Each structure stands twice: as structure tokens, then as C-alpha cells.
XYZ file of C-alpha atoms in Angstrom:
519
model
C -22.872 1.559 5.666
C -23.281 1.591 1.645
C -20.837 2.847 -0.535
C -20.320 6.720 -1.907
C -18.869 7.942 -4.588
C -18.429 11.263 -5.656
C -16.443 12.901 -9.067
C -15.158 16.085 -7.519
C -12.363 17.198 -10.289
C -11.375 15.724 -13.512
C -9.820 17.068 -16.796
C -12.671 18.140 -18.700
C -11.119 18.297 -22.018
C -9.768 15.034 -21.441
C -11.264 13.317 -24.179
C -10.114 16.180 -26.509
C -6.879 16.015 -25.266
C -6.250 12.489 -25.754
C -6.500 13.237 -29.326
C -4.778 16.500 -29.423
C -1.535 14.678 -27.838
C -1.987 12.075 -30.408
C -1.987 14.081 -33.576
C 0.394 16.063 -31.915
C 2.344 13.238 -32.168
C 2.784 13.621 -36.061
C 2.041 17.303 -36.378
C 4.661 19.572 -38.297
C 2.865 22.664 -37.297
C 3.705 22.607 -33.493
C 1.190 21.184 -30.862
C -2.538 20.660 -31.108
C -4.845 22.436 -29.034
C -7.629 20.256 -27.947
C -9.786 23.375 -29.262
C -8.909 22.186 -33.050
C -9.892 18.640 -31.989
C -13.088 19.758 -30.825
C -13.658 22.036 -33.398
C -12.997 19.820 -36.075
C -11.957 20.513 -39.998
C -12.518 24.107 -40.976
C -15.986 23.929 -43.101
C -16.988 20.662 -42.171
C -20.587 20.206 -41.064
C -21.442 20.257 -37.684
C -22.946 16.733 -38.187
C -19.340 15.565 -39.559
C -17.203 17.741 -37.267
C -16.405 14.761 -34.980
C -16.257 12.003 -37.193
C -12.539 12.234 -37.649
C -12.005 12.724 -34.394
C -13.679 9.678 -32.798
C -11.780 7.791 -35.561
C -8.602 8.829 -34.433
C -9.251 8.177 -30.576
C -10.945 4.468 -31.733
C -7.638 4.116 -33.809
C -5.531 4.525 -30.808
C -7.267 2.865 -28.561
C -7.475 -0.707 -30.098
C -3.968 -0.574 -30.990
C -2.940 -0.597 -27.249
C -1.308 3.270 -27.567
C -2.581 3.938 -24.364
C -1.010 6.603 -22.925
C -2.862 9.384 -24.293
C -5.449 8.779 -21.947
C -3.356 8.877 -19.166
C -3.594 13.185 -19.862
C -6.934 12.849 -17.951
C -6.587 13.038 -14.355
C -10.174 12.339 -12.323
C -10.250 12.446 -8.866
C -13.216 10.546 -6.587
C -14.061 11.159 -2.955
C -14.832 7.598 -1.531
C -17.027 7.093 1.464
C -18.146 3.627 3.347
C -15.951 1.026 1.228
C -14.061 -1.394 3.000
C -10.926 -1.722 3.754
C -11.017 -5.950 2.334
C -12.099 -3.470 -1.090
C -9.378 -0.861 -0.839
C -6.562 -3.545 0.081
C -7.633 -5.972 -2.771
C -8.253 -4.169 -5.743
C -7.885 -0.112 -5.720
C -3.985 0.030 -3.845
C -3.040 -3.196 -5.556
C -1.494 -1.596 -8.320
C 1.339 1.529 -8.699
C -0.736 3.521 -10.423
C -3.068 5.969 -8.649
C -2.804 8.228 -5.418
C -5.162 8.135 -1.707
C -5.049 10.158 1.075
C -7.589 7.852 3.378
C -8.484 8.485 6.905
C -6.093 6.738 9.477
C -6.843 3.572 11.788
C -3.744 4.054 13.475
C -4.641 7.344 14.975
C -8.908 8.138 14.268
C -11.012 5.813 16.176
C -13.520 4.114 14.639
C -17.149 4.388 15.069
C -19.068 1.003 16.074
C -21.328 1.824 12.507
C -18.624 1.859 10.578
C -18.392 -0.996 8.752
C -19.368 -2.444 4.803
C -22.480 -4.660 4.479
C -22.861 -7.003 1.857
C -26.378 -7.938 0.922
C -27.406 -10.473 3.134
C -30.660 -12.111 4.788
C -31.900 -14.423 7.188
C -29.587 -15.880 9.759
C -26.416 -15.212 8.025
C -27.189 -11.351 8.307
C -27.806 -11.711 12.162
C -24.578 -13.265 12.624
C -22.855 -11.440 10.644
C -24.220 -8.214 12.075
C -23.601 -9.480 15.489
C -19.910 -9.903 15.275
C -19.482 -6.163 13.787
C -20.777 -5.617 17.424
C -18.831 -7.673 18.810
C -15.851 -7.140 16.970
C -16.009 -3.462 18.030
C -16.471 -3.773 21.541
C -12.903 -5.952 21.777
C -11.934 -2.998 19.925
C -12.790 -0.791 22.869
C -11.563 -3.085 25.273
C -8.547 -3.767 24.230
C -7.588 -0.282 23.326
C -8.960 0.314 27.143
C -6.577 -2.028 28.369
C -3.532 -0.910 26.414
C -3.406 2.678 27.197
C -1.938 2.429 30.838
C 0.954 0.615 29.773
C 0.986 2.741 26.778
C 1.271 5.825 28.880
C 3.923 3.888 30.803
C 6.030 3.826 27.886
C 5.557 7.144 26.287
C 6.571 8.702 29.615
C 9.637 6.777 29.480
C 10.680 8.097 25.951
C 8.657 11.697 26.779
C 9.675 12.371 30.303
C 9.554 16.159 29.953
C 5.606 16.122 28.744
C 4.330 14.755 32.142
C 2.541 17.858 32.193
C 1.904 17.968 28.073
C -1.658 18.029 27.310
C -0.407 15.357 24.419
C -0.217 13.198 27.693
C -3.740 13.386 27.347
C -3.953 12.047 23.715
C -0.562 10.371 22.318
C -1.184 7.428 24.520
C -4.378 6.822 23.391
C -3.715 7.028 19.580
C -0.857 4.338 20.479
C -3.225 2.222 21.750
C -5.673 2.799 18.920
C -2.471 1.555 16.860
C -2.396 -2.158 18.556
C -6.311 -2.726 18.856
C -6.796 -1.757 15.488
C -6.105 -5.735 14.791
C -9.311 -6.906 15.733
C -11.707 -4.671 13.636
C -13.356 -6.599 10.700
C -11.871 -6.075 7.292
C -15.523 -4.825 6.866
C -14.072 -1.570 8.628
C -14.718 1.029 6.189
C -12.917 4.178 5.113
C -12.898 7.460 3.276
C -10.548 8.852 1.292
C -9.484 11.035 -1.773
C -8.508 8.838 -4.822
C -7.240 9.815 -8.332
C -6.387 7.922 -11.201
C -5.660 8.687 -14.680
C -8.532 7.700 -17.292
C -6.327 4.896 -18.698
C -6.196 3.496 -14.675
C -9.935 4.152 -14.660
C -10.629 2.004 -17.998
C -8.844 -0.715 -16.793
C -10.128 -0.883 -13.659
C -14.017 -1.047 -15.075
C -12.340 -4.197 -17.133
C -11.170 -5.966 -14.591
C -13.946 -4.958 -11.645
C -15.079 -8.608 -11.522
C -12.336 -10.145 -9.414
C -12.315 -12.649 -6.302
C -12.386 -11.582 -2.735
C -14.804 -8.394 -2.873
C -16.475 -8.427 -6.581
C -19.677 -7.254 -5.514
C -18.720 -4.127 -3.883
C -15.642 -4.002 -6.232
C -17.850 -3.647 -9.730
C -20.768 -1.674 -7.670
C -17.669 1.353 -6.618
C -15.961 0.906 -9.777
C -18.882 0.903 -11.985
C -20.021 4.221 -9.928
C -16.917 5.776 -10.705
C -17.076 5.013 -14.566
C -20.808 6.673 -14.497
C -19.568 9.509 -13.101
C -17.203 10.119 -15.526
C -19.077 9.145 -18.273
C -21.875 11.854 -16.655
C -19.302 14.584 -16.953
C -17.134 13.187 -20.359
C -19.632 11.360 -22.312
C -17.346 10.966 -24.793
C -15.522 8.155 -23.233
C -18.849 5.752 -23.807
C -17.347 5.410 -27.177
C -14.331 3.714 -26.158
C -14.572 2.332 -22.421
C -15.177 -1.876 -22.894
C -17.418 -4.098 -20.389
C -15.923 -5.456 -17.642
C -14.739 -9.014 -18.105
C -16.809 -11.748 -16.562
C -15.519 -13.060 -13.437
C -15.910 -16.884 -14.562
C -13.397 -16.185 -17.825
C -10.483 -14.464 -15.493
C -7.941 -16.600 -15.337
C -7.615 -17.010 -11.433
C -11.630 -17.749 -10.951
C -11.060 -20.245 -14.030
C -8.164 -21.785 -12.474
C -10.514 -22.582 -9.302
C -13.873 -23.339 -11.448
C -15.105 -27.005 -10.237
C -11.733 -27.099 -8.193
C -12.010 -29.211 -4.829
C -9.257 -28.790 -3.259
C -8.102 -31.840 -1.052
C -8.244 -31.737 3.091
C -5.252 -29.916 4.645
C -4.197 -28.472 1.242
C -3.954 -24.878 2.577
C -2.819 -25.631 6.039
C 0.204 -27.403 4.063
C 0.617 -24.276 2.323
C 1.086 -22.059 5.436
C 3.559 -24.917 7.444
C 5.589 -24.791 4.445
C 5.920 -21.155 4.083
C 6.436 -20.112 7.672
C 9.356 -23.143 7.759
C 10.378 -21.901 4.637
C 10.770 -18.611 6.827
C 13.336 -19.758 9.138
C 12.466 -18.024 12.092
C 12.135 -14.203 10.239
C 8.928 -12.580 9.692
C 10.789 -11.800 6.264
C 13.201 -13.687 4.888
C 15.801 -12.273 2.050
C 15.040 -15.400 -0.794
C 16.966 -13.451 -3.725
C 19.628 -10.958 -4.553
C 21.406 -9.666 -7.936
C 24.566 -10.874 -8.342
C 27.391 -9.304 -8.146
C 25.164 -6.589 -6.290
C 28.423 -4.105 -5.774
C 30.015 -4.391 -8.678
C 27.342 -3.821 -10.912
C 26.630 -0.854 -9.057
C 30.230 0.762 -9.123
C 30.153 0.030 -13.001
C 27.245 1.228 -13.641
C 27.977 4.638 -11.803
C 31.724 4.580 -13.780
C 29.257 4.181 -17.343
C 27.420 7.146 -15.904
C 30.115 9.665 -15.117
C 32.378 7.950 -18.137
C 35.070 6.503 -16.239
C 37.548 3.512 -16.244
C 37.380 1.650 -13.109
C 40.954 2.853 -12.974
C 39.902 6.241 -12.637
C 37.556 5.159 -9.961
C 37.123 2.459 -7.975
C 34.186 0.340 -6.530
C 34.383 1.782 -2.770
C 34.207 5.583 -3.814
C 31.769 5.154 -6.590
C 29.082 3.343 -4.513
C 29.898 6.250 -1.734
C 29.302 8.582 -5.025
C 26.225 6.938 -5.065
C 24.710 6.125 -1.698
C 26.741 7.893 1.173
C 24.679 10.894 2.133
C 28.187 12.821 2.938
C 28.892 12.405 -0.893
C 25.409 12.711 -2.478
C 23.975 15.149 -0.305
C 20.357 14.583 -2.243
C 19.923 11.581 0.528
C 19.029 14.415 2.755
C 16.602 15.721 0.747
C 13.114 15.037 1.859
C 11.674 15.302 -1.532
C 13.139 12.054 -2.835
C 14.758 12.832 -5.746
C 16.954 9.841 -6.163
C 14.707 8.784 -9.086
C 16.236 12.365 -10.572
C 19.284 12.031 -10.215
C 22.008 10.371 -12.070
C 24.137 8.982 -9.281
C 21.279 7.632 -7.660
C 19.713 5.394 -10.634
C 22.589 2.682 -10.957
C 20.613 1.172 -7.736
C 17.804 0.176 -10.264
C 19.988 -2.807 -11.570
C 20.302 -4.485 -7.789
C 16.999 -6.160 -7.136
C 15.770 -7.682 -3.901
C 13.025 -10.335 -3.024
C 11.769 -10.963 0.559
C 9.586 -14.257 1.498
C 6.802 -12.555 4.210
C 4.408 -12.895 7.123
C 2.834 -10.008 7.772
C -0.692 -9.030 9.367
C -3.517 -7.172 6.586
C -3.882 -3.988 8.716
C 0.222 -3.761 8.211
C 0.227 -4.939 4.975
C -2.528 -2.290 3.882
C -0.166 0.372 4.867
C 3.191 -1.250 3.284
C 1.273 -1.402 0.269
C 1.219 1.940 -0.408
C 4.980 1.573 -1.440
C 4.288 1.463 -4.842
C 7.864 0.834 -6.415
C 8.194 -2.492 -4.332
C 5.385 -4.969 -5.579
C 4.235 -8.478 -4.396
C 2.405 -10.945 -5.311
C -0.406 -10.673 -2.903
C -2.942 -13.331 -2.363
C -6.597 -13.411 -3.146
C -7.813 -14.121 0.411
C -9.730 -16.974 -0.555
C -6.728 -18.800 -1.649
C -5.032 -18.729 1.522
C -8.057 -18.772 4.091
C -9.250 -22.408 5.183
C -11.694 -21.321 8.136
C -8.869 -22.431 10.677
C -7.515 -18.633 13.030
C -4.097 -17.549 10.981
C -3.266 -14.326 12.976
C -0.582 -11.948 13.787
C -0.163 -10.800 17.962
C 1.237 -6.976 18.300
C 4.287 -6.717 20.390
C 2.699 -4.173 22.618
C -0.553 -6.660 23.281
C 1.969 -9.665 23.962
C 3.745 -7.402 26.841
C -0.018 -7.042 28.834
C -1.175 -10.387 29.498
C -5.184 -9.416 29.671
C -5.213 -7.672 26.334
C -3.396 -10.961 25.104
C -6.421 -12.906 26.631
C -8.580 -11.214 25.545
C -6.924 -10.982 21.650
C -6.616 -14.542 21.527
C -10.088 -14.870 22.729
C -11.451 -12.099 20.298
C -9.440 -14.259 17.565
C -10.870 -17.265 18.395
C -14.547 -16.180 18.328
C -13.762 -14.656 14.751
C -13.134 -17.857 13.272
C -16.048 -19.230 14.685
C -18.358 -16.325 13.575
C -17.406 -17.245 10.144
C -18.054 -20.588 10.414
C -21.633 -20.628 11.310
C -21.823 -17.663 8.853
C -20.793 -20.088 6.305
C -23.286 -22.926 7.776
C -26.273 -20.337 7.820
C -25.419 -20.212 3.893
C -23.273 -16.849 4.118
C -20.769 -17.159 0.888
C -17.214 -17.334 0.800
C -16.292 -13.948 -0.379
C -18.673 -12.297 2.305
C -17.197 -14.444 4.912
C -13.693 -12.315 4.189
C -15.287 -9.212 5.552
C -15.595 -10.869 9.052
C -11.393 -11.775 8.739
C -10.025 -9.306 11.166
C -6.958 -7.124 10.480
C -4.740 -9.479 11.836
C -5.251 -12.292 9.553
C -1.645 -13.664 8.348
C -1.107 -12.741 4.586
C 2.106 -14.581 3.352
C 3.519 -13.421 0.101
C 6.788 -12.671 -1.810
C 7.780 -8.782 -2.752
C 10.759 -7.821 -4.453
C 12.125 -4.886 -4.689
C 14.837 -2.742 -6.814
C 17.517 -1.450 -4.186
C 16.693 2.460 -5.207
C 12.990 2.039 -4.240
C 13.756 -0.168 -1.367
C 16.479 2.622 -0.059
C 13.204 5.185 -0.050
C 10.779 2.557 1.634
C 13.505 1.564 4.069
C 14.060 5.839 4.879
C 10.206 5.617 5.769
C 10.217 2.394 7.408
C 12.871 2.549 9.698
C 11.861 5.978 11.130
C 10.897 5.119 15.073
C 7.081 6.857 14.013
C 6.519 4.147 11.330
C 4.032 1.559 12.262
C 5.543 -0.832 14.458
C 5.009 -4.173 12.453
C 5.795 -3.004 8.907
C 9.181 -1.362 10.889
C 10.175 -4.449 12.452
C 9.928 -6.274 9.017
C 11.982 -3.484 7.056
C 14.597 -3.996 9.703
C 14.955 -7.404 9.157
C 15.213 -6.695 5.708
C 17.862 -3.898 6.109
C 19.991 -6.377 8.300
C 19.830 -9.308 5.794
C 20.899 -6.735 3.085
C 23.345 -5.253 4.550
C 25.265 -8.831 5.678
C 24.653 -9.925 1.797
C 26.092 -6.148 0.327
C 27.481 -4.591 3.420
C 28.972 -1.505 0.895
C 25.080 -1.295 -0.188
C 23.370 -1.879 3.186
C 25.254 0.320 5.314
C 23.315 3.243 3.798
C 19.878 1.943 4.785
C 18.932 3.909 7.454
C 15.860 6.401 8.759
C 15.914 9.644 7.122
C 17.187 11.221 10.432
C 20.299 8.660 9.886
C 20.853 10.132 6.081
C 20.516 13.477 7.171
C 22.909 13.588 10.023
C 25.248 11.877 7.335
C 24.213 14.913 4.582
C 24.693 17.452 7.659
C 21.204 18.803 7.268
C 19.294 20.044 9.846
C 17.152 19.636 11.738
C 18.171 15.639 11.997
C 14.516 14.567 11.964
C 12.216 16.219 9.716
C 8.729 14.922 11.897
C 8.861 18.637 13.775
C 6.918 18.227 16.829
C 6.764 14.219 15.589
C 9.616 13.238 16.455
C 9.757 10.441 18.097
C 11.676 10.878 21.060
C 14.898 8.637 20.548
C 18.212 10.150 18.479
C 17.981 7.319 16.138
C 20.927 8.538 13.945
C 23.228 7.765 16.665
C 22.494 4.153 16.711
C 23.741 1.340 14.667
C 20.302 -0.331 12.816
C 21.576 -3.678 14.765
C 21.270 -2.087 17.901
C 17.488 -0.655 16.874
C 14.451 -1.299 19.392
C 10.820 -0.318 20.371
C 8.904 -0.403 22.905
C 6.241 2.012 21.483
């Protein structure tokens, strides 16, 4: 499946507009319409009417003030790239917006998977193991399902006779076996950026791990909106070449020594201690900086108020009441921003297909690996809960595993490169990583990620991450909870806000140390 890429809305006086903000910048007469801009000085010629104009925008734009193109919006609708692509280089950043289509809950077609350009024997066996890659797919999701209907009749005893009986199961199921598709799987999905995002991402398309489909999508995007903006030729620059970055020239005429990466991963997951995530830093002193900084924003000597009730001020849903909100508008309000100055860092193990989805928390960044960095041909996987609790789907996942890794190796030996060889990785390969974290935008992902419905892996990590909080700051900590937990505390109703989601448990009634899934 090739790549499509379709413009279908963008701000198509965007150029215009860039300029208009800037001279409305310095204008004594009230704003700028981008009409004037593209109407130029009264009397001038029409030859001359945009001379001044482009002058102005090439001004800006080599001085680095940037954010005047960040007034145009364009929005793509992305078909057949991969998920290695959308992992690596368009969600590895906090500034844009997807909706993509689901592996947790749509099944995915045997055809639907990215293929490099390839020939001869390497394209056989690379084709091959698609196939056979999405048959242990179908297995495996075969196998789950009766013990997955097993448990969702244990939390769901009153829809025996639901037709969800008939579908919920399934979609769990879906959920575990996801792990073996190819990062190859492709997806579609709405994606905007702002023309700034766009411009840098043309600069930067050639990058390690996917550069040939990531210039060949990014390059389709920036002719699409040159198509419907021409203007923007006059500014966007050429991407940099991929030799001159400075990871690929770290790496130029590297050869690294035997058992260098393998001694990377022993050392991380001791370095671990047993956690899939392990809390490696903290701010210091955590609560105190946080009842100041509350004090500074209401005005007060701490002998007006003390630490205790101005961190409940801040964080105890009974007292800020916005915690119940399901808007998230702690970044709003005033009592809510002291939590910027606490910061958090977590050491992690995580699988792709999880990390792909914990990504999406924009506010809590990591430094993710290029996959060729940390993959030495050697299987580095995660195991679902769920497929460890049925022994034949955990014979058959190791066994699906182990035939991955040795896919890629006679891919490699029938002359198949290194960076195609990463679209044969399935979703379970290990990705180990630090992200950090300020406690305000760790509160929100921690609402999302604790909720029962959130995808089982990323959950169990957040709740490690809540726990090791909470024992460092227990005044902090004690208010990381689902958002049916903040909202019994905020008395709003209804307690969970999933509707006919909810997941079956009355979560706010539980201490997070006493949290468990089977599901």
C-alpha cells in the first residue's frame, strides 16, 4: 500500500496573514487586514504591488520571528503510511493534532501494510512475513477471545444477553494481538499543523529510521500547499541532507563494537530495578515550592496560609472543583499552574504499539530512540498480560516473535537495508527511554491513564508512576487519580464520564494501591 496525501482545508490567506499580523505588530492605525497586504500601497503598480510585501515576510522569516506563520492552519488526510512513519517523525513533537484510525478496536486488513521499494529476494521475504505476520494476528486474536469473554462476563454480568457480548470481547482481543503486526501496519488519519510545523518538518524530512517514506509524505504535503499558497515557495528552505544531521553524522563510518547494544539494554533494564518505569528524578522541595508558589499567586504570607491547605487549594478536587471538569482547564486556571514548577522524570520499558499511543501526551516529552540505535537483530519484546494468562497464545507469541527476528535477518542477508528492516519490527519491540514530565501535565495524563478503559500497558506504567510519586510527595500524589476518582471528590456527576464506556468497576472507591485488571 503507497502513501496518500490529500490538502482538504487550509487558511487561504495565510500567506497574507502572516504579514498582516506582522505589520500589525507596529501599526498605530489598529489591525491590518490581510486585504491591504494583498492589495499593496495605494497607486503602486500592479507589477510593484507585492514587492514590499514579500520583503516584509523574507524579513521575518530569516530573523527566526516565526510565529506569524503559525496563523496558517492546513489540515492533510493521510492514507497508507506506517505506523514506524507516524511514531518516528509526525507525533514526535507537541505541535500538531491526529485523529487516526484505532488498532485497539478496528481490525486490520491482511493488505494493509507500507512497502518500501524493494526487489529480488529481499522483497519475497519481506512480503512473506506481512503474511505471516497477519495470520498470528488472526490467530492469536482467535485464541484470546474465549478467555476474553470469560473476563468481560465477570466485570459485565448483566450483558450475558447484550448484543455487545457479541463484539466487546472481540475488540479486547484485537487489543492484545495487535503486538505482532509489523510496524509496516499502516494507518489513516486526519492531521493538521500550522505552516510554521509544516516548514520545519520539510527541513528536517531526511531523518533515520523511515527517511524514504518520511521526505516522500512530507514533501507531498509541502506540494500541496505550495499548489494551493504558492506564495510560500518564496520562503520554504530544502530539506537538510540526511548525512549533515547531527545524529546520522554522529554514526557516519561508526562500527560499533560486538555486544555494544545488548550492553545498553542489560544496563537499562537493571538500571530499572524491577519497574517497567522507574521514578529517576524529582524537584526538590516538591511541596513547598508548590504551597509558595500558590501563596505568590493569591498574595499571601505563609502565615496566612499554610502548605497543607494551599496544595488542597490547588489539587483537591473538593477545593478546586475545575478537577472535575472534563475540559481540562487546569492550564487556565490560576490555582492550578503552581504544579508547572514540580517536574518529574521516569526511566522506561515500554512496547511501540503502547508507546505510539502514550505519545500522544504532548506536554510530557521523551527522548525517544531512533530504532536503529537500539535494535541489534537479537528479539527485544514486550508479552501482554492477557497473552501471558493463556498459555497457547503465549506459544504461539513467543513463536511469532521468534520468527520476526529471523525474517529480518535473512532480509538483511538478501541485501534488504537497515532502515527497511524496521518495518518488519513488530509492535512489541522494547523501546527504552527517559520522559519527564511537569506535575500539571502529568496530573492530566495520569486522569487519562489511570481510567480502567485506558490501554492496559500504558495504564500499568502510569500506575507505577502515580505510586512512586505519591511515596516521594504524598500531599502531591494523593490527587493522582482517574477522572471518575476527581469527580467523585468535585461531587460531579455522573462519576465516570465514558457513558455507556464505562468500564464496569467503581474505580473511585478504591485506593490506586489497591488498583487491578484483568481486562
Amino acid at each position: 500500500m503507497s502513501a496518500r496525501v490529500r490538502l482538504v482545508e487550509h487558511s487561504r490567506q495565510s500567506y497574507d496573514f502572516m504579514v498582516a499580523a506582522a505589520r500589525t505588530c507596529y501599526s498605530a492605525r489598529g489591525i491590518v487586514a490581510p486585504e491591504q497586504v494583498a492589495a499593496g500601497p495605494p497607486g503602486a503598480p500592479a507589477a510593484d504591488r507585492h514587492v514590499a510585501r514579500d520583503r516584509l515576510a523574507r524579513s521575518i522569516f530569516e530573523a527566526g520571528h516565526h510565529t506569524t506563520l503559525q496563523h496558517g492552519q492546513v489540515q492533510f488526510a493521510l492514507e497508507g503510511v506506517s505506523r514506524l512513519f507516524i511514531w518516528s517523525f509526525l507525533h514526535a513533537h507537541p505541535f500538531y493534532n491526529s485523529e487516526q484510525v484505532s488498532q485497539r478496536y478496528v481490525p486490520v486488513a491482511p493488505a494493509h501494510h507500507y512497502r518500501p521499494a524493494l526487489v529480488g529476494a529481499a522483497a519475497a521475504i519481506y512480503d512473506a512475513q506481512m503474511a505471516r505476520a497477519s495470520a498470528a494476528y488472526r490467530e492469536l486474536a482467535a485464541l484470546l477471545e474465549p478467555r476474553c469473554r470469560e473476563l468481560y462476563l465477570e466485570r459485565f454480568p448483566a450483558r450475558r444477553r447484550s448484543p455487545r457480548l457479541e463484539t466487546d470481547p472481540d475488540k479486547l482481543a484485537l487489543e492484545a494481538a495487535r503486538y505482532v503486526l509489523p510496524l509496516a501496519t499502516t494507518a489513516y488519519l486526519y492531521h493538521t499543523v500550522s505552516v510554521l510545523t509544516l516548514f520545519r518538518y520539510w527541513r528536517l524530512a531526511e531523518q533515520r529510521d523511515a527517511p524514504a517514506e518520511t521526505r516522500a509524505v512530507i514533501g507531498a504535503m509541502v506540494e500541496a500547499l505550495l499548489a494551493a499558497v504558492p506564495d510560500y515557495a518564496k520562503l520554504i528552505e530544502e530539506p537538510i541532507p540526511l548525512d549533515e544531521t547531527p545524529e546520522a553524522a554522529f554514526f557516519a563510518g561508526r562500527e560499533p563494537p560486538p555486544g555494544e547494544c545488548a550492553a545498553f539494554r542489560a544496563a537499562f533494564d537493571a538500571d530499572l530495578a524491577g519497574h517497567a518505569s522507574r521514578l529517576v528524578a524529582a524537584s526538590e522541595p516538591a511541596e513547598a515550592l508548590v504551597a509558595a508558589a500558590v501563596r505568590e499567586t493569591l498574595g499571601l504570607p505563609a502565615a496566612a496560609l499554610g502548605d497543607e491547605e494551599a496544595i488542597a487549594l490547588c489539587l483537591d478536587p473538593a477545593r478546586n472543583r475545575l478537577w472535575g471538569e472534563t475540559l481540562n482547564l487546569a492550564t487556565l486556571d490560576r490555582l492550578a499552574r503552581p504544579l508547572h514548577h514540580v517536574h518529574y522524570s521516569f526511566r522506561r520499558r515500554i512496547s511501540h504499539t503502547a508507546d505510539s499511543q502514550d505519545q500522544r501526551h504532548r506536554m510530557t516529552p521523551a527522548s525517544r530512540p531512533s530504532l536503529l540505535s537500539q535494535e541489534n537483530g537479537e528479539p527485544d519484546y514486550i508479552l501482554p498480560s492477557l497473552v501471558a494468562r493463556v498459555p497457547a497464545a503465549a506459544r504461539l507469541y513467543h513463536e511469532t516473535m521468534a520468527r520476526n527476528w529471523e525474517a529480518i535477518a535473512r532480509f538483511r542477508a538478501a541485501g534488504g537495508s537497515a532502515e527497511d528492516a524496521l518495518y518488519l519490527l513488530p509492535n512489541a519491540k522494547c523501546l527504552r527511554y527517559t520522559e519527564s514530565a511537569d506535575l500539571l501535565n502529568f496530573h492530566h495524563k495520569a486522569a487519562m491513564r489511570l481510567c480502567y478503559n485506558a490501554q492496559e500497558e500504558i495504564w500499568r506504567l502510569t500506575l507505577e508512576e502515580a505510586l512512586q510519586i505519591r511515596d516521594r510527595h504524598p500531599r502531591l500524589g494523593r490527587y493522582l487519580l482517574p477522572p471518575c476518582g476527581l469527580r467523585q471528590l468535585a461531587g460531579s456527576h455522573p462519576l465516570c464520564p465514558e457513558g455507556d464506556r464505562y468500564c464496569g468497576v467503581p474505580v473511585w472507591r478504591l485506593d490506586p494501591a489497591d488498583y487491578e485488571r484483568s481486562l
